PDB file of C-alpha atoms in Angstrom:
ATOM      1  CA  MET S   1      -6.862  -5.919  21.635  1.00  0.00           C
ATOM      2  CA  GLU S   2      -6.184  -2.414  22.785  1.00  0.00           C
ATOM      3  CA  ARG S   3      -2.994  -2.148  24.550  1.00  0.00           C
ATOM      4  CA  LYS S   4      -2.786  -0.475  27.650  1.00  0.00           C
ATOM      5  CA  THR S   5       0.315   2.159  27.822  1.00  0.00           C
ATOM      6  CA  ASN S   6       0.337   5.612  28.102  1.00  0.00           C
ATOM      7  CA  LYS S   7       0.506   7.908  24.864  1.00  0.00           C
ATOM      8  CA  ILE S   8       4.086   9.139  25.639  1.00  0.00           C
ATOM      9  CA  LYS S   9       5.228   5.704  25.837  1.00  0.00           C
ATOM     10  CA  ARG S  10       3.199   4.563  22.600  1.00  0.00           C
ATOM     11  CA  ILE S  11       4.558   7.587  20.614  1.00  0.00           C
ATOM     12  CA  ARG S  12       8.319   7.086  21.895  1.00  0.00           C
ATOM     13  CA  GLY S  13       7.938   3.226  20.913  1.00  0.00           C
ATOM     14  CA  TYR S  14       7.270   3.880  17.209  1.00  0.00           C
ATOM     15  CA  ALA S  15      10.080   6.323  17.106  1.00  0.00           C
ATOM     16  CA  LEU S  16      12.002   3.784  17.808  1.00  0.00           C
ATOM     17  CA  VAL S  17      10.473   1.413  15.700  1.00  0.00           C
ATOM     18  CA  MET S  18      11.702   4.052  13.064  1.00  0.00           C
ATOM     19  CA  VAL S  19      14.941   3.844  14.081  1.00  0.00           C
ATOM     20  CA  PHE S  20      15.382   0.499  13.920  1.00  0.00           C
ATOM     21  CA  ALA S  21      13.823  -0.154  10.379  1.00  0.00           C
ATOM     22  CA  GLY S  22      16.218   2.719   8.836  1.00  0.00           C
ATOM     23  CA  LEU S  23      18.899   1.145  10.142  1.00  0.00           C
ATOM     24  CA  ILE S  24      17.893  -2.245   9.016  1.00  0.00           C
ATOM     25  CA  ILE S  25      17.392  -0.778   5.261  1.00  0.00           C
ATOM     26  CA  MET S  26      20.841   0.756   5.616  1.00  0.00           C
ATOM     27  CA  TYR S  27      22.313  -2.574   6.618  1.00  0.00           C
ATOM     28  CA  LEU S  28      20.648  -4.167   3.762  1.00  0.00           C
ATOM     29  CA  GLY S  29      22.551  -1.770   1.458  1.00  0.00           C
ATOM     30  CA  VAL S  30      26.008  -3.420   2.727  1.00  0.00           C
ATOM     31  CA  PHE S  31      24.440  -6.569   0.520  1.00  0.00           C
ATOM     32  CA  PHE S  32      25.130  -4.078  -2.786  1.00  0.00           C
ATOM     33  CA  ARG S  33      27.926  -2.485  -2.048  1.00  0.00           C
ATOM     34  CA  GLU S  34      29.635  -3.908  -5.514  1.00  0.00           C
ATOM     35  CA  THR S  35      26.660  -1.342  -7.078  1.00  0.00           C
ATOM     36  CA  PRO S  36      27.073   1.809  -5.413  1.00  0.00           C
ATOM     37  CA  TRP S  37      24.077   3.786  -7.122  1.00  0.00           C
ATOM     38  CA  LEU S  38      22.166   0.984  -5.513  1.00  0.00           C
ATOM     39  CA  PHE S  39      24.163   1.104  -2.345  1.00  0.00           C
ATOM     40  CA  GLY S  40      23.837   4.776  -2.050  1.00  0.00           C
ATOM     41  CA  LEU S  41      19.837   4.231  -2.498  1.00  0.00           C
ATOM     42  CA  PHE S  42      19.560   2.207   0.358  1.00  0.00           C
ATOM     43  CA  ILE S  43      21.698   4.247   2.669  1.00  0.00           C
ATOM     44  CA  LEU S  44      19.463   7.125   1.541  1.00  0.00           C
ATOM     45  CA  ALA S  45      15.977   5.276   1.944  1.00  0.00           C
ATOM     46  CA  GLY S  46      17.530   4.119   5.780  1.00  0.00           C
ATOM     47  CA  PHE S  47      17.669   7.977   6.328  1.00  0.00           C
ATOM     48  CA  ILE S  48      14.267   8.527   5.998  1.00  0.00           C
ATOM     49  CA  PRO S  49      12.440   6.889   8.817  1.00  0.00           C
ATOM     50  CA  LEU S  50      15.828   7.830  10.931  1.00  0.00           C
ATOM     51  CA  GLY S  51      15.035  11.526  10.319  1.00  0.00           C
ATOM     52  CA  PHE S  52      11.525  11.077  11.054  1.00  0.00           C
ATOM     53  CA  SER S  53      11.962   9.403  14.238  1.00  0.00           C
ATOM     54  CA  VAL S  54      14.387  12.624  15.468  1.00  0.00           C
ATOM     55  CA  ILE S  55      11.474  14.879  14.516  1.00  0.00           C
ATOM     56  CA  ILE S  56       9.053  12.625  16.512  1.00  0.00           C
ATOM     57  CA  TYR S  57      11.245  12.621  19.612  1.00  0.00           C
ATOM     58  CA  PHE S  58      12.418  16.257  19.382  1.00  0.00           C
ATOM     59  CA  TRP S  59       8.511  16.685  18.951  1.00  0.00           C
ATOM     60  CA  VAL S  60       7.463  14.308  22.084  1.00  0.00           C
ATOM     61  CA  GLY S  61      10.223  16.108  24.155  1.00  0.00           C
ATOM     62  CA  MET S  62       8.435  19.517  23.310  1.00  0.00           C
ATOM     63  CA  VAL S  63       5.289  18.429  24.164  1.00  0.00           C
ATOM     64  CA  SER S  64       6.373  16.672  27.867  1.00  0.00           C
ATOM     65  CA  THR S  65       7.727  19.967  29.061  1.00  0.00           C
ATOM     66  CA  ARG S  66       3.862  21.462  28.146  1.00  0.00           C
ATOM     67  CA  ILE S  67       1.875  18.319  29.652  1.00  0.00           C
ATOM     68  CA  ILE S  68       0.428  18.396  32.851  1.00  0.00           C
ATOM     69  CA  THR S  69       1.599  15.805  35.713  1.00  0.00           C
ATOM     70  CA  VAL S  70      -0.704  13.914  37.953  1.00  0.00           C
ATOM     71  CA  GLU S  71      -0.629  11.779  40.760  1.00  0.00           C
ATOM     72  CA  CYS S  72      -1.790   8.009  39.990  1.00  0.00           C
ATOM     73  CA  PRO S  73      -4.406   7.173  42.385  1.00  0.00           C
ATOM     74  CA  ASN S  74      -2.943   3.766  42.500  1.00  0.00           C
ATOM     75  CA  CYS S  75       0.402   3.858  42.628  1.00  0.00           C
ATOM     76  CA  GLU S  76       0.777   7.743  44.044  1.00  0.00           C
ATOM     77  CA  ARG S  77       3.316   7.945  41.528  1.00  0.00           C
ATOM     78  CA  PRO S  78       3.655  11.287  39.233  1.00  0.00           C
ATOM     79  CA  THR S  79       2.545  10.588  35.505  1.00  0.00           C
ATOM     80  CA  LYS S  80       2.404  12.534  32.592  1.00  0.00           C
ATOM     81  CA  PHE S  81      -1.183  13.237  30.963  1.00  0.00           C
ATOM     82  CA  LEU S  82      -1.977  13.591  27.490  1.00  0.00           C
ATOM     83  CA  GLY S  83      -5.436  14.234  26.705  1.00  0.00           C
ATOM     84  CA  ARG S  84      -8.557  14.013  28.892  1.00  0.00           C
ATOM     85  CA  VAL S  85      -7.989  10.327  29.409  1.00  0.00           C
ATOM     86  CA  ASP S  86      -5.013   8.123  29.383  1.00  0.00           C
ATOM     87  CA  TYR S  87      -3.118   5.277  31.313  1.00  0.00           C
ATOM     88  CA  CYS S  88      -0.398   5.751  34.368  1.00  0.00           C
ATOM     89  CA  TYR S  89       3.138   5.654  33.162  1.00  0.00           C
ATOM     90  CA  PHE S  90       3.517   2.931  35.409  1.00  0.00           C
ATOM     91  CA  CYS S  91       0.631   0.773  36.877  1.00  0.00           C
ATOM     92  CA  LYS S  92      -1.201   1.332  33.552  1.00  0.00           C
ATOM     93  CA  GLU S  93      -4.285   2.293  35.721  1.00  0.00           C
ATOM     94  CA  PRO S  94      -6.868   4.453  33.591  1.00  0.00           C
ATOM     95  CA  LEU S  95      -7.029   7.857  34.357  1.00  0.00           C
ATOM     96  CA  THR S  96      -9.410  10.941  33.970  1.00  0.00           C
ATOM     97  CA  ILE S  97      -9.114  14.491  34.243  1.00  0.00           C
ATOM     98  CA  ASP S  98     -12.608  14.972  32.869  1.00  0.00           C
ATOM     99  CA  LYS S  99     -15.267  15.500  35.703  1.00  0.00           C
ATOM    100  CA  GLU S 100     -18.209  14.482  32.823  1.00  0.00           C
ATOM    101  CA  LEU S 101     -16.229  11.148  32.580  1.00  0.00           C
ATOM    102  CA  GLU S 102     -15.514   9.881  35.934  1.00  0.00           C
ATOM    103  CA  GLY S 103     -17.285   6.866  36.846  1.00  0.00           C
ATOM    104  CA  GLU S 104     -18.040   6.025  33.271  1.00  0.00           C
ATOM    105  CA  GLU S 105     -16.190   2.956  31.354  1.00  0.00           C
ATOM    106  CA  PHE S 106     -12.468   3.723  30.151  1.00  0.00           C
ATOM    107  CA  ASN S 107     -11.973   4.532  26.578  1.00  0.00           C
ATOM    108  CA  LEU S 108      -9.699   6.043  24.628  1.00  0.00           C
ATOM    109  CA  ASP S 109     -12.195   8.090  22.263  1.00  0.00           C
ATOM    110  CA  TYR S 110     -12.901  10.384  24.762  1.00  0.00           C
ATOM    111  CA  ASN S 111      -9.781  12.410  23.954  1.00  0.00           C
ATOM    112  CA  VAL S 112     -11.530  13.516  20.694  1.00  0.00           C
ATOM    113  CA  GLN S 113     -13.454  16.099  20.764  1.00  0.00           C
ATOM    114  CA  HIS S 114     -16.569  15.243  18.715  1.00  0.00           C
ATOM    115  CA  ARG S 115     -16.790  11.725  20.193  1.00  0.00           C
ATOM    116  CA  ARG S 116     -16.608  13.347  23.774  1.00  0.00           C
ATOM    117  CA  ASP S 117     -19.232  15.810  22.857  1.00  0.00           C
ATOM    118  CA  ALA S 118     -21.765  13.083  21.610  1.00  0.00           C
ATOM    119  CA  PHE S 119     -20.916  10.750  24.911  1.00  0.00           C
ATOM    120  CA  VAL S 120     -21.754  13.602  26.987  1.00  0.00           C
ATOM    121  CA  ALA S 121     -24.952  14.733  25.084  1.00  0.00           C
ATOM    122  CA  ARG S 122     -26.120  11.125  25.415  1.00  0.00           C
ATOM    123  CA  LYS S 123     -25.574  10.963  28.836  1.00  0.00           C
ATOM    124  CA  LYS S 124     -27.579  14.188  29.576  1.00  0.00           C
ATOM    125  CA  GLN S 125     -30.379  12.765  27.585  1.00  0.00           C
ATOM    126  CA  LYS S 126     -30.569   9.677  29.534  1.00  0.00           C
ATOM    127  CA  GLU S 127     -30.629  11.607  32.945  1.00  0.00           C
ATOM    128  CA  ASP S 128     -33.357  13.880  31.516  1.00  0.00           C
ATOM    129  CA  GLN S 129     -35.635  10.962  30.686  1.00  0.00           C
TER     130      GLN S 129
END
């Protein structure tokens, strides 16, 4: 089952999981404190997911400054919108900014260019028949 959540929130969630994974790996190193090289290995291995999470948080922050903000018609709150289709950050209402996708069944695949183009081509072919 697909989780109904905003893309920005989902990416931040993955980064948070990486923070906790890094801390857990580092904590496991405490059990090997009598063996300094193994202790150091766990500490360094824990820094890898922590470093990736910092990079992801930085990237999300940079992306958040450039994406558009739309007002959700359901809860009337401004939500950051990434891609052609996305969920409202607050009420999880499916939203789209593409006029060709209005009234269609919500699918996150519409954010992928070739899948959206294939959908639009099928829609036009049905209209022509």
